Amino acid sequence: MPHDHHDHDHLSPSGHPYRADQDQGLTYWQVMEIAIRELMIEKGLVTAAEVQAQVDAMDARTPAQGAAVVARAWTDPAFRDRLLADGSAACAEMGFDVGPMKLIAVENTADTHNVVVCTLCSCYPRNLLGLPPDWYKSRAYRSRTVREPRKVLAEFGLTLPDDVTVRVHDSTADMRYLVVPARPAGTNGLDETALAALVTRDSMIGVGVAKAS
Amino acid sequence: MQVFEPGTEVRVRRMMPPGHVRTPAYLRGHVGRVERVLGPFGNPEQLAYGHTPDRLPLYRVRFRMADVWGDEGHRDDTLDAEIYAHWLEPL
Amino acid sequence: MTEPFDGKRWHDMGGAVAHPLMGPMPGDDHDFAIWEKRVDALVILSGLKGAFTVDGLRRVLEDMGEEAFETMTYYERWVASLNQNLLEAGTYSVAELAERMDAVRARGTTYGAASDAGV
């Protein structure tokens, strides 16, 4: 055994179990990755340190960042207005760089529910929420969400009343979308940190709602 | 290129070119309303092939789901998508 | 396929709820292996350095076709697209890639051995 299986029982920063990798047989695609990386470094396109820094940055991005933005919007009406007007600028205020794409925040209310999909590939606000979940990239989610959103949401455990309007956002180009879920009832006494803990990843994609306190 | 103000009704062009485009097929030929104007952004149809892109206005267009799919079940449900200017035509 | 092809491409999935390859909504999430995270990092860096764009990445993924979508993992497809774009950009040659892949294989039989022995 060349390495301990220390990773397998632990969760990554994004909360998912790690996949086996280093100890498995070398695949064709892994060989290609190693070769490309080395050639890119030797040709001066990137440095090994830049590659490592990107991987570290990816590991550091989790839905907690989006949750902090939502909690701020719940507690600070002026920030909420700025977030809805210019999502990228409002996130930058909090130190979150949403990258070259622009962020549009859409707010769930008593009569409107927003849900985000990318039918053409799997665009996702990764700088704010981390990498997308597997289902977000699936044929089922990509094809069905624009056609039968209420059925899809029901499969995620979210049954919407008929008098709530559903707005589906197909992330087709240069925008990325963050759903600001409705603030749960009975949370008046909670501070921003406690509120952020109620904001799930799924609620920020729009397939769920914030947890009750 | 014509500029569409928010609220303007526009139709998505019915083209089906065999190349990289970012306009979903299910919206082609359908009429929606400009929700907001974004951009300009580089044309992905040039960027995809390594060419210097033209900068185009990008529109968020809102469609009634009932118009796109022909179901009248939930009349007010909507679909929003970002569509580059050259894919839109006035009514 | 009995219908004549109308030009709509395979990746353009919105609304195709009755597609023959439709599967269930995947449940469990997983984190990614280090080689997958490196592929992601190399694609992001390629964009930042101006080697190719996200649309270049997508264009090759689309051109790889539906079979690749169904049979390869997400980052297997990404590394194939990364390579195609870098070859087109002239970052390295096919011959250089062939030689390097052989050298990588010669280092060992696990990712750790083949990767750590490199740069």
Short mmCIF file of C-alpha atoms in Angstrom, two decimals:
data_model
loop_
_atom_site.label_atom_id
_atom_site.label_comp_id
_atom_site.label_asym_id
_atom_site.label_seq_id
_atom_site.Cartn_x
_atom_site.Cartn_y
_atom_site.Cartn_z
CA MET A 1 0.00 0.00 0.00
CA PRO A 2 1.83 3.12 -1.10
CA HIS A 3 -0.31 5.47 0.98
CA ASP A 4 -2.56 5.25 3.98
CA HIS A 5 -6.25 5.38 3.24
CA HIS A 6 -6.49 8.40 5.45
CA ASP A 7 -8.82 10.33 3.18
CA HIS A 8 -11.60 7.87 2.86
CA ASP A 9 -13.37 8.40 6.15
CA HIS A 10 -13.18 12.15 6.05
CA LEU A 11 -15.19 14.87 4.46
CA SER A 12 -13.77 17.54 2.22
CA PRO A 13 -14.27 21.21 3.05
CA SER A 14 -17.29 21.14 0.75
CA GLY A 15 -18.81 18.40 2.89
CA HIS A 16 -18.52 15.52 0.45
CA PRO A 17 -16.63 12.33 1.05
CA TYR A 18 -13.33 12.22 -0.77
CA ARG A 19 -12.99 9.91 -3.72
CA ALA A 20 -10.32 7.29 -3.79
CA ASP A 21 -7.56 8.42 -6.06
CA GLN A 22 -3.87 8.22 -5.28
CA ASP A 23 -3.85 4.49 -4.62
CA GLN A 24 -5.93 3.32 -7.56
CA GLY A 25 -4.48 2.09 -10.83
CA LEU A 26 -3.28 4.86 -13.09
CA THR A 27 -5.88 5.66 -15.76
CA TYR A 28 -5.39 6.97 -19.28
CA TRP A 29 -7.03 10.28 -18.31
CA GLN A 30 -4.81 10.69 -15.27
CA VAL A 31 -1.76 10.15 -17.45
CA MET A 32 -3.07 12.84 -19.77
CA GLU A 33 -3.61 15.25 -16.87
CA ILE A 34 -0.08 14.75 -15.54
CA ALA A 35 1.45 15.14 -19.00
CA ILE A 36 -0.55 18.27 -19.84
CA ARG A 37 0.22 19.86 -16.48
CA GLU A 38 3.92 19.26 -16.86
CA LEU A 39 3.97 20.58 -20.41
CA MET A 40 2.01 23.69 -19.43
CA ILE A 41 4.52 24.36 -16.67
CA GLU A 42 7.56 23.71 -18.87
CA LYS A 43 6.19 25.95 -21.61
CA GLY A 44 5.80 28.75 -19.09
CA LEU A 45 2.01 28.99 -19.37
CA VAL A 46 1.48 28.27 -15.66
CA THR A 47 3.57 27.51 -12.60
CA ALA A 48 3.18 24.56 -10.24
CA ALA A 49 2.42 27.07 -7.48
CA GLU A 50 -0.43 28.59 -9.50
CA VAL A 51 -1.96 25.15 -10.05
CA GLN A 52 -1.73 24.38 -6.34
CA ALA A 53 -3.18 27.79 -5.46
CA GLN A 54 -6.17 27.15 -7.75
CA VAL A 55 -6.80 23.77 -6.15
CA ASP A 56 -6.55 25.32 -2.68
CA ALA A 57 -8.94 28.11 -3.67
CA MET A 58 -11.39 25.54 -5.00
CA ASP A 59 -11.23 23.59 -1.75
CA ALA A 60 -11.84 26.79 0.22
CA ARG A 61 -15.04 27.68 -1.65
CA THR A 62 -18.11 26.28 0.01
CA PRO A 63 -21.80 27.15 0.21
CA ALA A 64 -20.97 28.93 3.49
CA GLN A 65 -19.88 31.90 1.41
CA GLY A 66 -23.23 32.17 -0.32
CA ALA A 67 -24.95 31.61 3.02
CA ALA A 68 -23.09 34.57 4.53
CA VAL A 69 -24.28 36.75 1.66
CA VAL A 70 -27.89 35.62 2.15
CA ALA A 71 -27.76 36.18 5.92
CA ARG A 72 -26.44 39.69 5.35
CA ALA A 73 -29.27 40.35 2.91
CA TRP A 74 -31.79 39.13 5.50
CA THR A 75 -30.47 41.45 8.20
CA ASP A 76 -29.43 44.54 6.24
CA PRO A 77 -32.11 45.94 3.91
CA ALA A 78 -29.70 48.35 2.23
CA PHE A 79 -27.32 45.46 1.47
CA ARG A 80 -30.26 43.40 0.15
CA ASP A 81 -31.11 46.24 -2.25
CA ARG A 82 -27.51 46.47 -3.44
CA LEU A 83 -27.33 42.67 -3.84
CA LEU A 84 -30.44 42.59 -6.01
CA ALA A 85 -29.21 45.57 -8.04
CA ASP A 86 -25.65 44.31 -8.60
CA GLY A 87 -24.84 40.91 -7.17
CA SER A 88 -21.14 40.96 -8.07
CA ALA A 89 -20.53 44.34 -6.42
CA ALA A 90 -22.44 43.40 -3.27
CA CYS A 91 -20.50 40.14 -2.90
CA ALA A 92 -17.24 42.01 -3.44
CA GLU A 93 -18.17 44.23 -0.47
CA MET A 94 -18.06 41.08 1.64
CA GLY A 95 -14.74 40.04 0.16
CA PHE A 96 -16.15 37.42 -2.20
CA ASP A 97 -14.86 37.72 -5.74
CA VAL A 98 -17.40 36.07 -8.01
CA GLY A 99 -14.90 35.97 -10.86
CA PRO A 100 -15.20 37.14 -14.45
CA MET A 101 -18.88 36.25 -14.65
CA LYS A 102 -21.53 38.59 -13.24
CA LEU A 103 -23.76 37.54 -10.40
CA ILE A 104 -27.50 38.10 -10.45
CA ALA A 105 -29.27 37.55 -7.15
CA VAL A 106 -32.97 36.68 -7.31
CA GLU A 107 -35.15 36.78 -4.22
CA ASN A 108 -37.79 34.30 -3.14
CA THR A 109 -40.86 35.90 -1.60
CA ALA A 110 -44.29 34.80 -0.41
CA ASP A 111 -45.53 34.77 -4.01
CA THR A 112 -42.42 34.03 -6.12
CA HIS A 113 -40.03 31.09 -6.15
CA ASN A 114 -36.83 31.16 -8.21
CA VAL A 115 -34.84 28.14 -9.35
CA VAL A 116 -31.60 28.02 -11.37
CA VAL A 117 -30.51 25.57 -14.07
CA CYS A 118 -28.07 25.48 -16.96
CA THR A 119 -29.60 23.50 -19.82
CA LEU A 120 -26.61 23.83 -22.18
CA CYS A 121 -23.84 22.73 -19.79
CA SER A 122 -23.59 23.23 -16.04
CA CYS A 123 -22.89 26.91 -15.31
CA TYR A 124 -22.97 27.47 -11.58
CA PRO A 125 -21.86 30.25 -9.20
CA ARG A 126 -18.85 28.17 -8.17
CA ASN A 127 -16.93 31.10 -6.70
CA LEU A 128 -19.75 31.59 -4.20
CA LEU A 129 -21.07 28.05 -3.68
CA GLY A 130 -18.16 25.77 -4.58
CA LEU A 131 -18.41 23.12 -7.28
CA PRO A 132 -21.89 22.05 -8.38
CA PRO A 133 -23.54 18.90 -7.04
CA ASP A 134 -23.74 15.90 -9.36
CA TRP A 135 -27.47 16.25 -9.93
CA TYR A 136 -27.04 19.81 -11.18
CA LYS A 137 -24.96 18.44 -14.08
CA SER A 138 -27.30 15.55 -14.85
CA ARG A 139 -29.45 15.10 -17.92
CA ALA A 140 -32.48 14.82 -15.67
CA TYR A 141 -32.01 18.21 -14.01
CA ARG A 142 -30.84 20.01 -17.14
CA SER A 143 -33.67 18.83 -19.37
CA ARG A 144 -36.59 18.71 -16.93
CA THR A 145 -36.21 21.88 -14.86
CA VAL A 146 -37.23 24.22 -17.68
CA ARG A 147 -40.13 21.99 -18.73
CA GLU A 148 -41.65 20.75 -15.47
CA PRO A 149 -40.07 22.76 -12.65
CA ARG A 150 -42.82 22.03 -10.13
CA LYS A 151 -42.38 18.27 -10.58
CA VAL A 152 -38.62 18.57 -10.24
CA LEU A 153 -38.97 20.68 -7.09
CA ALA A 154 -41.45 18.18 -5.64
CA GLU A 155 -38.84 15.45 -6.12
CA PHE A 156 -36.48 17.58 -4.04
CA GLY A 157 -39.20 17.70 -1.36
CA LEU A 158 -40.47 21.16 -2.20
CA THR A 159 -44.13 21.30 -3.17
CA LEU A 160 -45.18 24.81 -4.13
CA PRO A 161 -48.74 26.08 -3.82
CA ASP A 162 -50.49 27.02 -7.07
CA ASP A 163 -50.54 30.70 -6.14
CA VAL A 164 -46.75 30.89 -6.00
CA THR A 165 -45.20 31.88 -9.33
CA VAL A 166 -42.17 29.85 -10.39
CA ARG A 167 -39.36 31.67 -12.16
CA VAL A 168 -36.83 29.36 -13.80
CA HIS A 169 -33.48 30.94 -14.69
CA ASP A 170 -31.56 29.21 -17.47
CA SER A 171 -27.95 30.24 -16.98
CA THR A 172 -27.12 30.41 -20.69
CA ALA A 173 -24.36 33.00 -20.96
CA ASP A 174 -22.26 35.34 -18.84
CA MET A 175 -24.45 35.60 -15.73
CA ARG A 176 -24.43 33.36 -12.69
CA TYR A 177 -27.42 33.16 -10.36
CA LEU A 178 -27.84 33.11 -6.60
CA VAL A 179 -31.27 32.51 -5.13
CA VAL A 180 -31.89 34.45 -1.93
CA PRO A 181 -34.28 32.13 -0.10
CA ALA A 182 -37.06 33.55 2.04
CA ARG A 183 -36.07 34.13 5.65
CA PRO A 184 -37.72 31.49 7.83
CA ALA A 185 -40.39 32.58 10.29
CA GLY A 186 -39.45 32.89 13.94
CA THR A 187 -35.84 33.96 13.35
CA ASN A 188 -36.08 37.54 14.58
CA GLY A 189 -33.77 36.94 17.51
CA LEU A 190 -30.97 35.33 15.50
CA ASP A 191 -27.76 37.09 14.54
CA GLU A 192 -26.16 36.91 11.11
CA THR A 193 -23.98 33.90 11.94
CA ALA A 194 -26.90 31.91 13.29
CA LEU A 195 -29.00 32.86 10.27
CA ALA A 196 -26.27 31.81 7.83
CA ALA A 197 -26.36 28.33 9.34
CA LEU A 198 -29.97 28.02 8.14
CA VAL A 199 -29.08 28.73 4.51
CA THR A 200 -28.51 25.49 2.63
CA ARG A 201 -26.79 25.07 -0.71
CA ASP A 202 -30.00 23.74 -2.23
CA SER A 203 -31.94 26.79 -1.05
CA MET A 204 -29.49 29.01 -2.95
CA ILE A 205 -30.02 26.99 -6.15
CA GLY A 206 -33.75 27.13 -5.53
CA VAL A 207 -34.50 23.43 -5.11
CA GLY A 208 -34.97 23.86 -1.38
CA VAL A 209 -35.82 26.44 1.25
CA ALA A 210 -33.85 27.69 4.23
CA LYS A 211 -33.99 25.49 7.32
CA ALA A 212 -36.38 26.39 10.09
CA SER A 213 -34.51 27.69 13.12
CA MET B 1 -27.55 46.56 -34.13
CA GLN B 2 -30.95 47.46 -32.75
CA VAL B 3 -31.11 48.10 -29.02
CA PHE B 4 -34.08 46.70 -27.14
CA GLU B 5 -35.23 48.55 -24.04
CA PRO B 6 -36.45 46.61 -21.01
CA GLY B 7 -40.06 45.59 -21.49
CA THR B 8 -39.75 45.29 -25.28
CA GLU B 9 -41.20 42.15 -26.85
CA VAL B 10 -38.64 40.22 -28.88
CA ARG B 11 -38.59 36.98 -30.81
CA VAL B 12 -35.71 34.52 -30.67
CA ARG B 13 -34.47 33.75 -34.15
CA ARG B 14 -35.16 30.28 -35.51
CA MET B 15 -31.66 29.38 -36.58
CA MET B 16 -30.12 25.96 -35.96
CA PRO B 17 -26.48 26.40 -36.98
CA PRO B 18 -24.09 23.46 -36.56
CA GLY B 19 -21.65 25.32 -34.31
CA HIS B 20 -21.16 26.52 -30.76
CA VAL B 21 -24.02 28.82 -29.73
CA ARG B 22 -25.50 29.75 -26.35
CA THR B 23 -29.14 30.13 -27.33
CA PRO B 24 -31.15 27.10 -26.19
CA ALA B 25 -33.10 25.41 -28.97
CA TYR B 26 -36.27 25.24 -26.88
CA LEU B 27 -36.56 29.06 -26.95
CA ARG B 28 -36.04 29.54 -30.68
CA GLY B 29 -39.00 31.10 -32.40
CA HIS B 30 -40.60 32.11 -29.10
CA VAL B 31 -41.56 35.60 -27.99
CA GLY B 32 -40.47 37.02 -24.66
CA ARG B 33 -39.93 40.38 -23.05
CA VAL B 34 -36.58 41.99 -22.28
CA GLU B 35 -36.16 41.86 -18.50
CA ARG B 36 -32.86 43.76 -18.40
CA VAL B 37 -29.99 44.72 -20.65
CA LEU B 38 -26.54 43.34 -19.83
CA GLY B 39 -23.17 43.63 -21.31
CA PRO B 40 -21.69 44.14 -23.77
CA PHE B 41 -20.06 40.72 -23.76
CA GLY B 42 -17.80 38.92 -26.23
CA ASN B 43 -19.65 36.80 -28.75
CA PRO B 44 -19.22 33.15 -27.64
CA GLU B 45 -19.61 32.00 -31.25
CA GLN B 46 -16.24 33.63 -31.99
CA LEU B 47 -14.60 32.94 -28.62
CA ALA B 48 -15.27 29.22 -28.99
CA TYR B 49 -13.05 29.05 -32.08
CA GLY B 50 -10.25 31.22 -30.73
CA HIS B 51 -11.21 34.38 -32.62
CA THR B 52 -11.26 37.91 -31.25
CA PRO B 53 -14.90 38.44 -30.35
CA ASP B 54 -17.26 41.24 -31.26
CA ARG B 55 -18.77 42.82 -28.16
CA LEU B 56 -22.53 42.39 -28.20
CA PRO B 57 -25.34 43.48 -25.93
CA LEU B 58 -26.67 40.58 -23.92
CA TYR B 59 -30.31 40.55 -22.88
CA ARG B 60 -32.11 38.75 -20.12
CA VAL B 61 -35.34 37.79 -21.77
CA ARG B 62 -38.33 36.53 -19.81
CA PHE B 63 -40.72 34.06 -21.44
CA ARG B 64 -44.06 32.80 -20.17
CA MET B 65 -43.70 29.09 -19.67
CA ALA B 66 -47.16 28.71 -21.15
CA ASP B 67 -45.97 30.37 -24.37
CA VAL B 68 -42.89 28.19 -24.66
CA TRP B 69 -44.51 24.84 -23.89
CA GLY B 70 -48.14 25.46 -24.70
CA ASP B 71 -49.37 24.34 -21.27
CA GLU B 72 -51.71 26.68 -19.48
CA GLY B 73 -51.41 24.93 -16.12
CA HIS B 74 -49.47 27.61 -14.33
CA ARG B 75 -50.05 30.69 -16.43
CA ASP B 76 -47.69 33.00 -14.57
CA ASP B 77 -44.63 30.73 -14.37
CA THR B 78 -41.70 32.12 -16.32
CA LEU B 79 -38.41 31.17 -17.91
CA ASP B 80 -35.54 33.66 -18.04
CA ALA B 81 -32.49 33.23 -20.26
CA GLU B 82 -29.61 35.38 -21.42
CA ILE B 83 -29.59 35.85 -25.16
CA TYR B 84 -27.09 37.75 -27.30
CA ALA B 85 -28.38 40.58 -29.46
CA HIS B 86 -27.91 38.88 -32.83
CA TRP B 87 -30.34 36.14 -31.82
CA LEU B 88 -33.22 38.55 -31.19
CA GLU B 89 -35.56 40.23 -33.63
CA PRO B 90 -38.26 42.82 -33.02
CA LEU B 91 -41.90 41.84 -33.43
CA MET C 1 -33.71 7.73 -34.72
CA THR C 2 -36.54 7.76 -37.21
CA GLU C 3 -37.10 11.52 -37.21
CA PRO C 4 -34.88 13.40 -39.67
CA PHE C 5 -32.17 15.37 -37.87
CA ASP C 6 -33.34 18.94 -37.30
CA GLY C 7 -29.95 20.35 -36.32
CA LYS C 8 -30.57 20.50 -32.58
CA ARG C 9 -27.41 19.29 -30.93
CA TRP C 10 -27.20 16.67 -28.20
CA HIS C 11 -26.06 18.97 -25.39
CA ASP C 12 -28.98 21.33 -25.89
CA MET C 13 -31.14 19.40 -23.44
CA GLY C 14 -33.69 21.88 -22.14
CA GLY C 15 -37.19 20.44 -22.29
CA ALA C 16 -36.24 17.01 -23.67
CA VAL C 17 -38.03 15.21 -20.85
CA ALA C 18 -38.78 12.09 -22.91
CA HIS C 19 -35.21 11.54 -24.10
CA PRO C 20 -34.43 7.82 -24.38
CA LEU C 21 -31.30 8.21 -22.26
CA MET C 22 -33.13 10.05 -19.46
CA GLY C 23 -32.02 8.78 -16.08
CA PRO C 24 -32.97 9.49 -12.50
CA MET C 25 -31.85 12.59 -10.64
CA PRO C 26 -28.52 11.58 -9.06
CA GLY C 27 -28.59 11.68 -5.29
CA ASP C 28 -25.28 11.50 -3.50
CA ASP C 29 -22.65 14.11 -4.03
CA HIS C 30 -18.99 13.31 -3.94
CA ASP C 31 -15.86 15.35 -3.73
CA PHE C 32 -13.33 15.11 -6.51
CA ALA C 33 -10.00 13.35 -6.74
CA ILE C 34 -6.87 15.45 -6.81
CA TRP C 35 -6.29 14.77 -10.52
CA GLU C 36 -9.80 16.05 -11.24
CA LYS C 37 -9.21 19.20 -9.22
CA ARG C 38 -5.99 19.75 -11.15
CA VAL C 39 -7.84 19.44 -14.45
CA ASP C 40 -10.27 22.06 -13.21
CA ALA C 41 -7.39 24.30 -12.10
CA LEU C 42 -5.61 23.94 -15.47
CA VAL C 43 -8.78 24.91 -17.34
CA ILE C 44 -9.35 27.96 -15.13
CA LEU C 45 -5.70 29.00 -15.45
CA SER C 46 -5.79 28.53 -19.23
CA GLY C 47 -8.62 31.05 -19.32
CA LEU C 48 -6.84 33.49 -17.03
CA LYS C 49 -3.67 33.24 -19.13
CA GLY C 50 -5.54 33.67 -22.40
CA ALA C 51 -4.75 30.24 -23.90
CA PHE C 52 -8.43 29.53 -24.61
CA THR C 53 -11.84 30.46 -23.27
CA VAL C 54 -14.68 28.70 -21.49
CA ASP C 55 -16.46 28.72 -24.84
CA GLY C 56 -13.52 26.85 -26.34
CA LEU C 57 -13.85 24.31 -23.54
CA ARG C 58 -17.59 23.95 -24.20
CA ARG C 59 -17.21 23.79 -27.97
CA VAL C 60 -14.96 20.73 -27.73
CA LEU C 61 -17.17 19.09 -25.10
CA GLU C 62 -20.13 19.56 -27.41
CA ASP C 63 -18.22 18.24 -30.42
CA MET C 64 -17.18 15.14 -28.44
CA GLY C 65 -20.80 14.07 -28.71
CA GLU C 66 -23.45 12.37 -26.68
CA GLU C 67 -21.62 9.09 -26.28
CA ALA C 68 -18.81 10.84 -24.43
CA PHE C 69 -21.38 12.47 -22.12
CA GLU C 70 -22.87 9.09 -21.32
CA THR C 71 -19.68 7.07 -20.95
CA MET C 72 -16.96 9.38 -19.62
CA THR C 73 -16.86 11.16 -16.28
CA TYR C 74 -17.11 14.92 -16.05
CA TYR C 75 -13.38 15.54 -15.66
CA GLU C 76 -12.40 12.88 -18.18
CA ARG C 77 -14.33 14.97 -20.69
CA TRP C 78 -12.75 18.15 -19.36
CA VAL C 79 -9.19 16.86 -19.68
CA ALA C 80 -9.89 15.74 -23.24
CA SER C 81 -11.22 19.21 -24.07
CA LEU C 82 -8.33 20.91 -22.27
CA ASN C 83 -5.92 18.91 -24.41
CA GLN C 84 -7.73 19.62 -27.67
CA ASN C 85 -7.80 23.36 -26.94
CA LEU C 86 -4.11 23.48 -25.99
CA LEU C 87 -3.13 21.57 -29.13
CA GLU C 88 -5.13 24.05 -31.20
CA ALA C 89 -3.52 26.95 -29.34
CA GLY C 90 -0.07 25.53 -30.06
CA THR C 91 0.90 25.29 -26.40
CA TYR C 92 2.57 21.93 -27.13
CA SER C 93 2.70 19.54 -30.04
CA VAL C 94 1.11 16.12 -30.45
CA ALA C 95 4.61 14.60 -30.48
CA GLU C 96 5.53 16.31 -27.20
CA LEU C 97 2.33 15.04 -25.63
CA ALA C 98 2.95 11.48 -26.83
CA GLU C 99 6.46 11.47 -25.46
CA ARG C 100 5.36 12.90 -22.12
CA MET C 101 2.48 10.48 -21.67
CA ASP C 102 4.87 7.59 -22.26
CA ALA C 103 7.28 9.04 -19.72
CA VAL C 104 4.48 9.43 -17.16
CA ARG C 105 3.35 5.82 -17.63
CA ALA C 106 6.90 4.59 -17.15
CA ARG C 107 7.07 6.12 -13.65
CA GLY C 108 4.65 3.81 -11.90
CA THR C 109 1.23 2.24 -11.73
CA THR C 110 -0.55 4.62 -9.38
CA TYR C 111 -1.44 8.27 -9.81
CA GLY C 112 0.62 9.16 -6.78
CA ALA C 113 3.76 7.50 -8.13
CA ALA C 114 3.37 8.81 -11.68
CA SER C 115 2.53 12.34 -10.59
CA ASP C 116 4.86 12.84 -7.65
CA ALA C 117 7.84 11.67 -9.70
CA GLY C 118 7.28 14.48 -12.16
CA VAL C 119 7.98 18.17 -11.72
#
